[in-house]
Short mmCIF file of C-alpha atoms and ligand atoms in Angstrom, two decimals:
data_model
loop_
_atom_site.label_atom_id
_atom_site.label_comp_id
_atom_site.label_asym_id
_atom_site.label_seq_id
_atom_site.Cartn_x
_atom_site.Cartn_y
_atom_site.Cartn_z
CA MET A 1 -21.77 6.44 40.43
CA GLN A 2 -23.34 4.74 37.42
CA THR A 3 -22.39 5.90 33.97
CA THR A 4 -25.21 8.00 32.46
CA ASP A 5 -25.88 9.63 29.09
CA VAL A 6 -25.83 13.24 30.28
CA THR A 7 -24.84 15.21 33.37
CA VAL A 8 -26.64 18.45 34.16
CA ILE A 9 -24.91 20.87 36.51
CA GLY A 10 -27.19 23.58 37.87
CA LEU A 11 -30.85 22.96 38.65
CA GLY A 12 -32.18 26.49 38.73
CA LEU A 13 -35.27 27.33 36.68
CA MET A 14 -33.48 26.63 33.41
CA GLY A 15 -31.22 23.73 34.42
CA HIS A 16 -34.18 21.97 35.99
CA ALA A 17 -36.15 22.32 32.73
CA LEU A 18 -33.18 20.94 30.77
CA ALA A 19 -32.83 17.91 33.07
CA ARG A 20 -36.56 17.26 32.93
CA ALA A 21 -36.61 17.34 29.11
CA LEU A 22 -33.63 14.97 28.92
CA LEU A 23 -35.31 12.50 31.27
CA ALA A 24 -38.57 12.78 29.31
CA GLY A 25 -36.58 12.00 26.16
CA GLY A 26 -35.35 8.73 27.67
CA ARG A 27 -31.80 9.80 28.54
CA THR A 28 -30.17 8.64 31.74
CA VAL A 29 -29.17 11.77 33.67
CA THR A 30 -26.82 12.65 36.52
CA VAL A 31 -27.41 15.98 38.26
CA TRP A 32 -25.61 18.24 40.68
CA ASN A 33 -26.83 21.49 42.23
CA ARG A 34 -25.10 23.65 44.84
CA THR A 35 -28.19 23.76 47.04
CA PRO A 36 -29.49 20.24 47.65
CA GLY A 37 -33.14 19.36 47.18
CA LYS A 38 -33.70 20.75 43.71
CA ALA A 39 -33.60 17.26 42.18
CA ASP A 40 -36.33 15.95 44.48
CA ASP A 41 -38.95 15.98 41.73
CA LEU A 42 -36.63 14.69 38.99
CA ALA A 43 -37.59 11.02 39.19
CA GLY A 44 -34.89 8.75 37.82
CA ALA A 45 -32.05 11.28 37.96
CA GLN A 46 -28.86 10.14 39.66
CA ARG A 47 -27.58 12.70 42.17
CA ALA A 48 -23.89 13.47 42.42
CA ALA A 49 -22.40 14.74 45.66
CA THR A 50 -19.93 17.12 44.01
CA PRO A 51 -19.40 18.69 40.57
CA GLU A 52 -16.26 16.55 40.20
CA GLU A 53 -18.32 13.39 40.72
CA ALA A 54 -21.04 14.66 38.35
CA VAL A 55 -18.52 15.36 35.60
CA THR A 56 -17.11 11.84 35.62
CA ALA A 57 -20.55 10.18 35.36
CA SER A 58 -21.25 11.15 31.73
CA GLU A 59 -19.36 11.85 28.55
CA LEU A 60 -21.70 14.82 27.91
CA VAL A 61 -21.80 17.48 30.66
CA VAL A 62 -24.30 20.33 30.34
CA VAL A 63 -23.78 23.30 32.67
CA CYS A 64 -26.49 25.90 33.29
CA VAL A 65 -25.78 28.18 36.23
CA SER A 66 -26.04 31.90 36.80
CA ASP A 67 -22.35 32.13 37.82
CA PHE A 68 -20.28 29.93 35.51
CA ALA A 69 -16.96 31.31 36.81
CA ALA A 70 -17.82 29.97 40.28
CA VAL A 71 -17.99 26.36 39.05
CA ALA A 72 -15.61 26.43 36.06
CA ASP A 73 -12.51 25.20 37.86
CA ARG A 74 -14.38 22.11 39.09
CA LEU A 75 -15.34 20.95 35.58
CA GLY A 76 -11.90 20.30 34.10
CA LYS A 77 -12.34 16.55 33.70
CA ALA A 78 -15.43 16.82 31.49
CA VAL A 79 -14.98 14.96 28.19
CA THR A 80 -17.54 17.09 26.36
CA LEU A 81 -18.42 20.26 28.22
CA VAL A 82 -21.46 22.18 26.96
CA ASN A 83 -21.89 25.48 28.74
CA LEU A 84 -25.45 26.78 28.40
CA SER A 85 -24.95 29.45 31.07
CA SER A 86 -25.19 32.99 29.75
CA GLY A 87 -21.92 34.86 29.37
CA THR A 88 -19.82 37.02 27.09
CA SER A 89 -18.03 35.85 23.97
CA GLN A 90 -14.69 36.48 25.69
CA SER A 91 -15.68 34.16 28.53
CA ALA A 92 -16.61 31.49 25.92
CA ARG A 93 -13.15 31.86 24.34
CA ASP A 94 -11.49 31.61 27.77
CA THR A 95 -13.40 28.38 28.48
CA ALA A 96 -12.43 27.00 25.05
CA ARG A 97 -8.76 27.29 26.03
CA TRP A 98 -9.17 24.54 28.67
CA ALA A 99 -12.15 22.75 27.09
CA PRO A 100 -11.44 22.92 23.33
CA ASP A 101 -13.49 19.80 22.58
CA GLY A 102 -16.67 21.31 24.03
CA LEU A 103 -19.36 23.74 23.00
CA ASP A 104 -20.72 27.03 24.22
CA GLY A 105 -24.45 27.47 23.86
CA ALA A 106 -27.13 30.10 24.30
CA ILE A 107 -30.73 29.36 25.14
CA MET A 108 -33.24 31.49 23.25
CA ALA A 109 -36.27 30.46 25.30
CA ALA A 110 -37.87 30.56 28.71
CA PRO A 111 -37.77 27.39 30.85
CA GLY A 112 -41.39 26.56 29.93
CA GLY A 113 -40.41 26.31 26.26
CA ILE A 114 -37.60 23.78 26.80
CA GLY A 115 -38.36 20.48 25.11
CA THR A 116 -40.78 22.12 22.66
CA ALA A 117 -40.51 23.65 19.20
CA ASP A 118 -40.71 27.10 20.88
CA ALA A 119 -37.14 26.75 22.14
CA THR A 120 -34.07 27.40 20.05
CA ILE A 121 -30.61 26.75 21.43
CA VAL A 122 -27.59 27.90 19.45
CA TYR A 123 -24.22 26.16 19.82
CA SER A 124 -20.69 27.00 18.74
CA GLY A 125 -17.37 25.24 19.13
CA ASP A 126 -16.26 21.71 18.33
CA ARG A 127 -18.23 20.45 15.31
CA ALA A 128 -17.62 16.78 16.10
CA ALA A 129 -19.06 17.25 19.61
CA PHE A 130 -22.18 18.89 18.18
CA ASP A 131 -22.66 16.09 15.61
CA ARG A 132 -22.10 13.39 18.25
CA HIS A 133 -24.75 14.82 20.59
CA GLU A 134 -27.18 16.49 18.19
CA ALA A 135 -29.95 13.95 18.88
CA THR A 136 -29.69 14.73 22.61
CA PHE A 137 -29.68 18.49 21.99
CA ALA A 138 -32.83 18.04 19.87
CA LEU A 139 -34.67 16.90 23.02
CA LEU A 140 -34.21 20.40 24.44
CA GLY A 141 -35.56 22.31 21.42
CA GLY A 142 -34.31 23.35 17.99
CA ALA A 143 -30.52 22.90 17.94
CA VAL A 144 -28.63 25.31 15.67
CA TYR A 145 -24.87 25.01 15.12
CA LEU A 146 -23.29 28.41 14.39
CA GLY A 147 -19.66 27.50 13.72
CA GLU A 148 -16.28 26.44 15.12
CA ASP A 149 -15.57 29.77 16.84
CA HIS A 150 -16.65 29.15 20.45
CA ALA A 151 -17.59 32.84 20.81
CA LEU A 152 -20.43 32.76 18.28
CA ALA A 153 -23.21 31.46 20.55
CA ALA A 154 -22.58 34.06 23.28
CA LEU A 155 -22.26 36.80 20.67
CA HIS A 156 -25.65 35.91 19.18
CA GLU A 157 -27.20 35.72 22.65
CA MET A 158 -25.98 39.27 23.35
CA ALA A 159 -27.44 40.44 20.03
CA VAL A 160 -30.79 38.85 20.90
CA VAL A 161 -31.00 40.28 24.42
CA SER A 162 -30.18 43.73 23.03
CA LEU A 163 -33.17 43.31 20.72
CA MET A 164 -35.38 41.99 23.52
CA TRP A 165 -34.79 44.85 25.95
CA ASN A 166 -35.14 47.54 23.27
CA LEU A 167 -38.38 45.97 22.13
CA LEU A 168 -39.77 45.63 25.65
CA ASN A 169 -38.82 49.19 26.60
CA GLY A 170 -40.63 50.48 23.51
CA PHE A 171 -43.69 48.44 24.44
CA LEU A 172 -43.61 49.65 28.05
CA HIS A 173 -43.16 53.29 27.02
CA GLY A 174 -46.21 52.86 24.76
CA THR A 175 -48.25 51.46 27.64
CA ALA A 176 -47.12 54.39 29.83
CA LEU A 177 -48.54 56.84 27.27
CA LEU A 178 -51.84 54.96 27.26
CA ARG A 179 -51.94 54.67 31.04
CA ALA A 180 -51.30 58.40 31.45
CA ALA A 181 -54.34 59.01 29.23
CA GLY A 182 -56.44 56.54 31.25
CA VAL A 183 -56.36 53.83 28.56
CA GLY A 184 -55.60 50.21 29.48
CA ALA A 185 -52.65 48.35 27.99
CA ALA A 186 -54.58 45.21 27.01
CA GLY A 187 -56.25 46.81 24.00
CA TYR A 188 -52.83 47.89 22.72
CA VAL A 189 -51.50 44.33 22.52
CA PRO A 190 -52.93 43.40 19.06
CA LEU A 191 -51.59 46.65 17.58
CA ALA A 192 -48.21 46.17 19.27
CA ALA A 193 -48.02 42.59 17.97
CA LYS A 194 -48.85 43.81 14.47
CA GLY A 195 -46.11 46.44 14.78
CA VAL A 196 -43.57 43.79 15.80
CA GLU A 197 -44.64 41.66 12.82
CA THR A 198 -44.25 44.61 10.44
CA VAL A 199 -40.79 45.45 11.76
CA THR A 200 -39.82 41.76 11.57
CA GLY A 201 -40.53 41.97 7.85
CA TRP A 202 -37.93 44.74 7.49
CA LEU A 203 -35.07 42.91 9.19
CA ALA A 204 -33.64 40.96 6.24
CA ALA A 205 -33.32 44.07 4.04
CA TYR A 206 -31.82 46.08 6.93
CA ALA A 207 -29.31 43.28 7.57
CA ASP A 208 -28.26 43.37 3.90
CA GLN A 209 -27.72 47.14 4.19
CA VAL A 210 -25.69 46.73 7.40
CA ASP A 211 -23.49 44.09 5.72
CA ALA A 212 -23.06 46.28 2.63
CA GLY A 213 -22.51 49.53 4.60
CA ASP A 214 -24.94 51.33 2.31
CA PHE A 215 -28.31 52.65 3.51
CA PRO A 216 -30.64 53.84 0.78
CA PRO A 217 -34.16 54.61 2.08
CA LEU A 218 -36.44 51.63 1.53
CA ASP A 219 -39.78 53.08 2.56
CA ALA A 220 -39.09 56.21 4.61
CA THR A 221 -36.08 58.47 5.03
CA LEU A 222 -34.46 59.02 8.40
CA ASP A 223 -35.79 62.62 8.26
CA VAL A 224 -39.35 61.25 8.26
CA HIS A 225 -38.55 59.08 11.28
CA VAL A 226 -37.02 62.08 13.09
CA ALA A 227 -40.18 64.14 12.61
CA ALA A 228 -42.21 61.30 14.15
CA MET A 229 -39.73 61.06 17.05
CA ASP A 230 -40.35 64.76 17.75
CA HIS A 231 -44.08 64.00 17.93
CA LEU A 232 -43.40 61.20 20.41
CA ILE A 233 -41.29 63.48 22.61
CA GLU A 234 -44.01 66.15 22.55
CA GLU A 235 -46.78 63.62 23.30
CA SER A 236 -44.80 62.16 26.21
CA ARG A 237 -44.14 65.58 27.71
CA HIS A 238 -47.79 66.57 27.29
CA LEU A 239 -48.95 63.42 29.14
CA GLY A 240 -46.31 63.67 31.89
CA VAL A 241 -44.56 60.51 30.70
CA ALA A 242 -40.76 60.34 30.95
CA THR A 243 -39.14 61.66 27.77
CA GLU A 244 -35.68 60.06 28.20
CA LEU A 245 -36.36 57.14 25.88
CA PRO A 246 -37.66 59.10 22.85
CA GLU A 247 -35.08 61.85 23.45
CA PHE A 248 -32.36 59.20 23.45
CA LEU A 249 -33.70 57.76 20.18
CA ARG A 250 -33.77 61.27 18.69
CA SER A 251 -30.20 61.96 19.88
CA LEU A 252 -28.94 58.88 18.01
CA THR A 253 -29.98 60.45 14.72
CA SER A 254 -27.96 63.65 15.13
CA GLY A 255 -25.12 64.04 12.67
CA ILE A 256 -26.46 61.36 10.34
CA ASP A 257 -27.53 62.24 6.79
CA GLY A 258 -31.33 62.19 7.07
CA SER A 259 -31.85 61.34 3.40
CA GLN A 260 -30.70 57.78 4.13
CA GLY A 261 -32.80 54.91 5.46
CA TYR A 262 -33.18 54.07 9.16
CA ALA A 263 -30.47 51.39 9.08
CA ALA A 264 -27.87 54.19 8.75
CA LEU A 265 -28.14 54.49 12.57
CA VAL A 266 -25.95 51.40 12.90
CA GLU A 267 -22.98 53.71 12.26
CA ARG A 268 -23.72 55.33 15.65
CA PHE A 269 -23.13 52.02 17.40
CA GLY A 270 -19.72 51.43 15.85
CA ARG A 271 -18.09 50.66 12.55
CA PRO A 272 -16.57 47.37 11.48
CA PRO A 273 -12.75 47.34 11.39
CA GLY A 274 -11.45 48.84 8.19
CA ARG A 275 -14.58 50.75 7.17
N1 NAP B 301 -34.49 31.51 33.02
C1 NAP B 301 -34.48 31.89 31.74
O1 NAP B 301 -35.52 32.27 31.15
C2 NAP B 301 -33.20 31.81 30.93
C3 NAP B 301 -33.23 31.99 29.53
C4 NAP B 301 -32.05 31.90 28.80
C5 NAP B 301 -30.85 31.69 29.46
N2 NAP B 301 -30.84 31.55 30.82
C6 NAP B 301 -29.54 31.36 31.49
O2 NAP B 301 -29.49 30.15 32.21
C7 NAP B 301 -28.62 30.32 33.34
C8 NAP B 301 -29.36 29.87 34.60
O3 NAP B 301 -30.52 30.66 34.72
P1 NAP B 301 -31.73 30.23 35.66
O4 NAP B 301 -32.94 30.95 35.17
O5 NAP B 301 -31.75 28.75 35.83
O6 NAP B 301 -31.25 30.90 37.03
P2 NAP B 301 -31.70 30.52 38.53
O7 NAP B 301 -33.04 29.93 38.55
O8 NAP B 301 -31.42 31.72 39.34
O9 NAP B 301 -30.67 29.37 38.93
C9 NAP B 301 -29.31 29.67 39.05
C10 NAP B 301 -28.54 28.38 39.12
O10 NAP B 301 -27.15 28.68 39.20
C11 NAP B 301 -26.62 28.07 40.39
N3 NAP B 301 -25.53 28.88 40.93
C12 NAP B 301 -25.50 30.22 41.05
N4 NAP B 301 -24.34 30.61 41.61
C13 NAP B 301 -23.64 29.48 41.84
C14 NAP B 301 -22.37 29.21 42.42
N5 NAP B 301 -21.60 30.22 42.88
N6 NAP B 301 -21.95 27.94 42.51
C15 NAP B 301 -22.74 26.93 42.04
N7 NAP B 301 -23.96 27.09 41.50
C16 NAP B 301 -24.41 28.37 41.41
C17 NAP B 301 -27.81 28.02 41.33
O11 NAP B 301 -27.57 27.11 42.37
P3 NAP B 301 -28.44 27.20 43.72
O12 NAP B 301 -29.71 26.46 43.45
O13 NAP B 301 -27.58 26.56 44.73
O14 NAP B 301 -28.68 28.67 44.00
C18 NAP B 301 -28.89 27.54 40.37
O15 NAP B 301 -28.75 26.18 40.05
C19 NAP B 301 -28.24 31.81 33.39
O16 NAP B 301 -26.96 32.00 32.81
C20 NAP B 301 -29.32 32.45 32.53
O17 NAP B 301 -28.91 33.69 31.93
C21 NAP B 301 -31.98 31.59 31.57
#
């Protein structure tokens, strides 16, 4: 095996996009994938026969697989291990015990965005490793270093996927209301996008309230939101659309002082230690 700049382990949809962007950026790349053949269209990539061989070809080893635990014990010789596979913060801490000089990362993009400004990848762990390889990470998209605690990247990925699924379920419930009334979803998209933009504008002030543990109403009280939730439940029932989602949202508000702002709901999801 020749020595290369980067090794990529895992050539699924995402790993393949990572390897392609690294090659396009002029890096020499070694790849390994469990199922052979996935490197066939990666011209210039050196193929390793085993993960062990792949790990010794480069100082920087990027792993992107859907089952990190299945390959973890074959990566022990990596000098700088960067795990971009999704996982929990506890799993990132476990990996840091045997790879303290590496990084855990989380990809906030779809494969098509890799290598463009649309992609952001967050990293946490060894600062020196991030600094040493930042120019290579920049080939994959925006590279953001979150801190020395290896858990931070996975933690932020979990926070983002929580946002994503809640947002998408709200969108899909909205389309179900329209569909039940014989209205197509396409016309709803500009309004939905405007709604997302409006809510985006609220996030910084809500975050300040969450950090402070104090929730004065900014524009509407929780009571006003609850009245609108009741309308949504009634509308759903009337149209024969499932009411679980709005009923669940309504149930989250019970027992919370309705004169506060919406961010007071965070208390339903848990309180920070000591508060
Ligand atoms: N796709 C996205 O939009 C996206 C976005 C952000 C983060 N991610 C994360 O990126 C990671 C990979 O996702 P993906 O979209 O590339 O998934 P994918 O297309 O399903 O590919 C999965 C990859 O993992 C490998 N793999 C699975 N189990 C394995 C095992 N037991 N031993 C060795 N290799 C194994 C597969 O190898 P084979 O080819 O042999 O099956 C393949 O290379 C996941 O953690 C995912 O959450 C993906």
